[in-house]
């Protein structure tokens, strides 16, 4: 599993979101650590 690195105030900012949002984002971050993609992820183009 990859290590999750928080930059700047990102962790503090996430904690301020409603519980439901924190759970979804936490799950999405966990999947990313395992090299998987969350079902609603949109890739950047460029």
JSON list of C-alpha atoms in Angstrom, two decimals:
[
{"chain": "A", "resi": 1, "resn": "UNK", "atom": "CA", "xyz": [0.00, 0.00, 0.00]},
{"chain": "A", "resi": 2, "resn": "UNK", "atom": "CA", "xyz": [1.30, 3.47, -0.87]},
{"chain": "A", "resi": 3, "resn": "UNK", "atom": "CA", "xyz": [1.78, 6.06, 1.86]},
{"chain": "A", "resi": 4, "resn": "UNK", "atom": "CA", "xyz": [-0.69, 8.95, 1.86]},
{"chain": "A", "resi": 5, "resn": "UNK", "atom": "CA", "xyz": [1.08, 12.31, 2.18]},
{"chain": "A", "resi": 6, "resn": "UNK", "atom": "CA", "xyz": [-0.97, 15.30, 3.32]},
{"chain": "A", "resi": 7, "resn": "UNK", "atom": "CA", "xyz": [0.14, 18.64, 1.86]},
{"chain": "A", "resi": 8, "resn": "UNK", "atom": "CA", "xyz": [-0.45, 21.99, 3.49]},
{"chain": "A", "resi": 9, "resn": "UNK", "atom": "CA", "xyz": [-3.80, 22.13, 5.25]},
{"chain": "A", "resi": 10, "resn": "UNK", "atom": "CA", "xyz": [-5.39, 19.33, 3.19]},
{"chain": "A", "resi": 11, "resn": "UNK", "atom": "CA", "xyz": [-5.97, 17.00, 6.16]},
{"chain": "A", "resi": 12, "resn": "UNK", "atom": "CA", "xyz": [-7.38, 19.80, 8.32]},
{"chain": "A", "resi": 13, "resn": "UNK", "atom": "CA", "xyz": [-9.59, 20.91, 5.44]},
{"chain": "A", "resi": 14, "resn": "UNK", "atom": "CA", "xyz": [-10.92, 17.37, 4.93]},
{"chain": "A", "resi": 15, "resn": "UNK", "atom": "CA", "xyz": [-11.81, 17.09, 8.63]},
{"chain": "A", "resi": 16, "resn": "UNK", "atom": "CA", "xyz": [-14.04, 20.16, 8.29]},
{"chain": "A", "resi": 17, "resn": "UNK", "atom": "CA", "xyz": [-16.31, 18.47, 5.71]},
{"chain": "A", "resi": 18, "resn": "UNK", "atom": "CA", "xyz": [-19.54, 16.72, 6.81]},
{"chain": "A", "resi": 19, "resn": "UNK", "atom": "CA", "xyz": [-19.14, 13.12, 8.06]},
{"chain": "A", "resi": 20, "resn": "UNK", "atom": "CA", "xyz": [-20.67, 11.56, 4.93]},
{"chain": "A", "resi": 21, "resn": "UNK", "atom": "CA", "xyz": [-18.25, 13.43, 2.66]},
{"chain": "A", "resi": 22, "resn": "UNK", "atom": "CA", "xyz": [-15.26, 12.50, 4.86]},
{"chain": "A", "resi": 23, "resn": "UNK", "atom": "CA", "xyz": [-16.20, 8.83, 4.68]},
{"chain": "A", "resi": 24, "resn": "UNK", "atom": "CA", "xyz": [-16.51, 8.88, 0.87]},
{"chain": "A", "resi": 25, "resn": "UNK", "atom": "CA", "xyz": [-13.25, 10.77, 0.44]},
{"chain": "A", "resi": 26, "resn": "UNK", "atom": "CA", "xyz": [-11.49, 8.52, 2.93]},
{"chain": "A", "resi": 27, "resn": "UNK", "atom": "CA", "xyz": [-12.63, 5.47, 0.99]},
{"chain": "A", "resi": 28, "resn": "UNK", "atom": "CA", "xyz": [-11.51, 7.03, -2.31]},
{"chain": "A", "resi": 29, "resn": "UNK", "atom": "CA", "xyz": [-8.10, 7.84, -0.82]},
{"chain": "A", "resi": 30, "resn": "UNK", "atom": "CA", "xyz": [-7.80, 4.29, 0.52]},
{"chain": "A", "resi": 31, "resn": "UNK", "atom": "CA", "xyz": [-8.51, 2.87, -2.94]},
{"chain": "A", "resi": 32, "resn": "UNK", "atom": "CA", "xyz": [-5.91, 5.20, -4.45]},
{"chain": "A", "resi": 33, "resn": "UNK", "atom": "CA", "xyz": [-3.34, 3.95, -1.93]},
{"chain": "A", "resi": 34, "resn": "UNK", "atom": "CA", "xyz": [-4.03, 0.42, -3.16]},
{"chain": "A", "resi": 35, "resn": "UNK", "atom": "CA", "xyz": [-3.64, 1.46, -6.81]},
{"chain": "A", "resi": 36, "resn": "UNK", "atom": "CA", "xyz": [-7.36, 1.31, -7.56]},
{"chain": "A", "resi": 37, "resn": "UNK", "atom": "CA", "xyz": [-9.78, 3.96, -8.80]},
{"chain": "A", "resi": 38, "resn": "UNK", "atom": "CA", "xyz": [-12.89, 5.20, -7.02]},
{"chain": "A", "resi": 39, "resn": "UNK", "atom": "CA", "xyz": [-16.04, 4.75, -9.10]},
{"chain": "A", "resi": 40, "resn": "UNK", "atom": "CA", "xyz": [-16.72, 8.50, -9.47]},
{"chain": "A", "resi": 41, "resn": "UNK", "atom": "CA", "xyz": [-13.13, 9.55, -10.19]},
{"chain": "A", "resi": 42, "resn": "UNK", "atom": "CA", "xyz": [-12.59, 11.87, -13.14]},
{"chain": "A", "resi": 43, "resn": "UNK", "atom": "CA", "xyz": [-9.10, 11.87, -14.64]},
{"chain": "A", "resi": 44, "resn": "UNK", "atom": "CA", "xyz": [-7.39, 15.13, -15.52]},
{"chain": "A", "resi": 45, "resn": "UNK", "atom": "CA", "xyz": [-6.57, 15.72, -19.18]},
{"chain": "A", "resi": 46, "resn": "UNK", "atom": "CA", "xyz": [-3.61, 17.65, -20.38]}
]
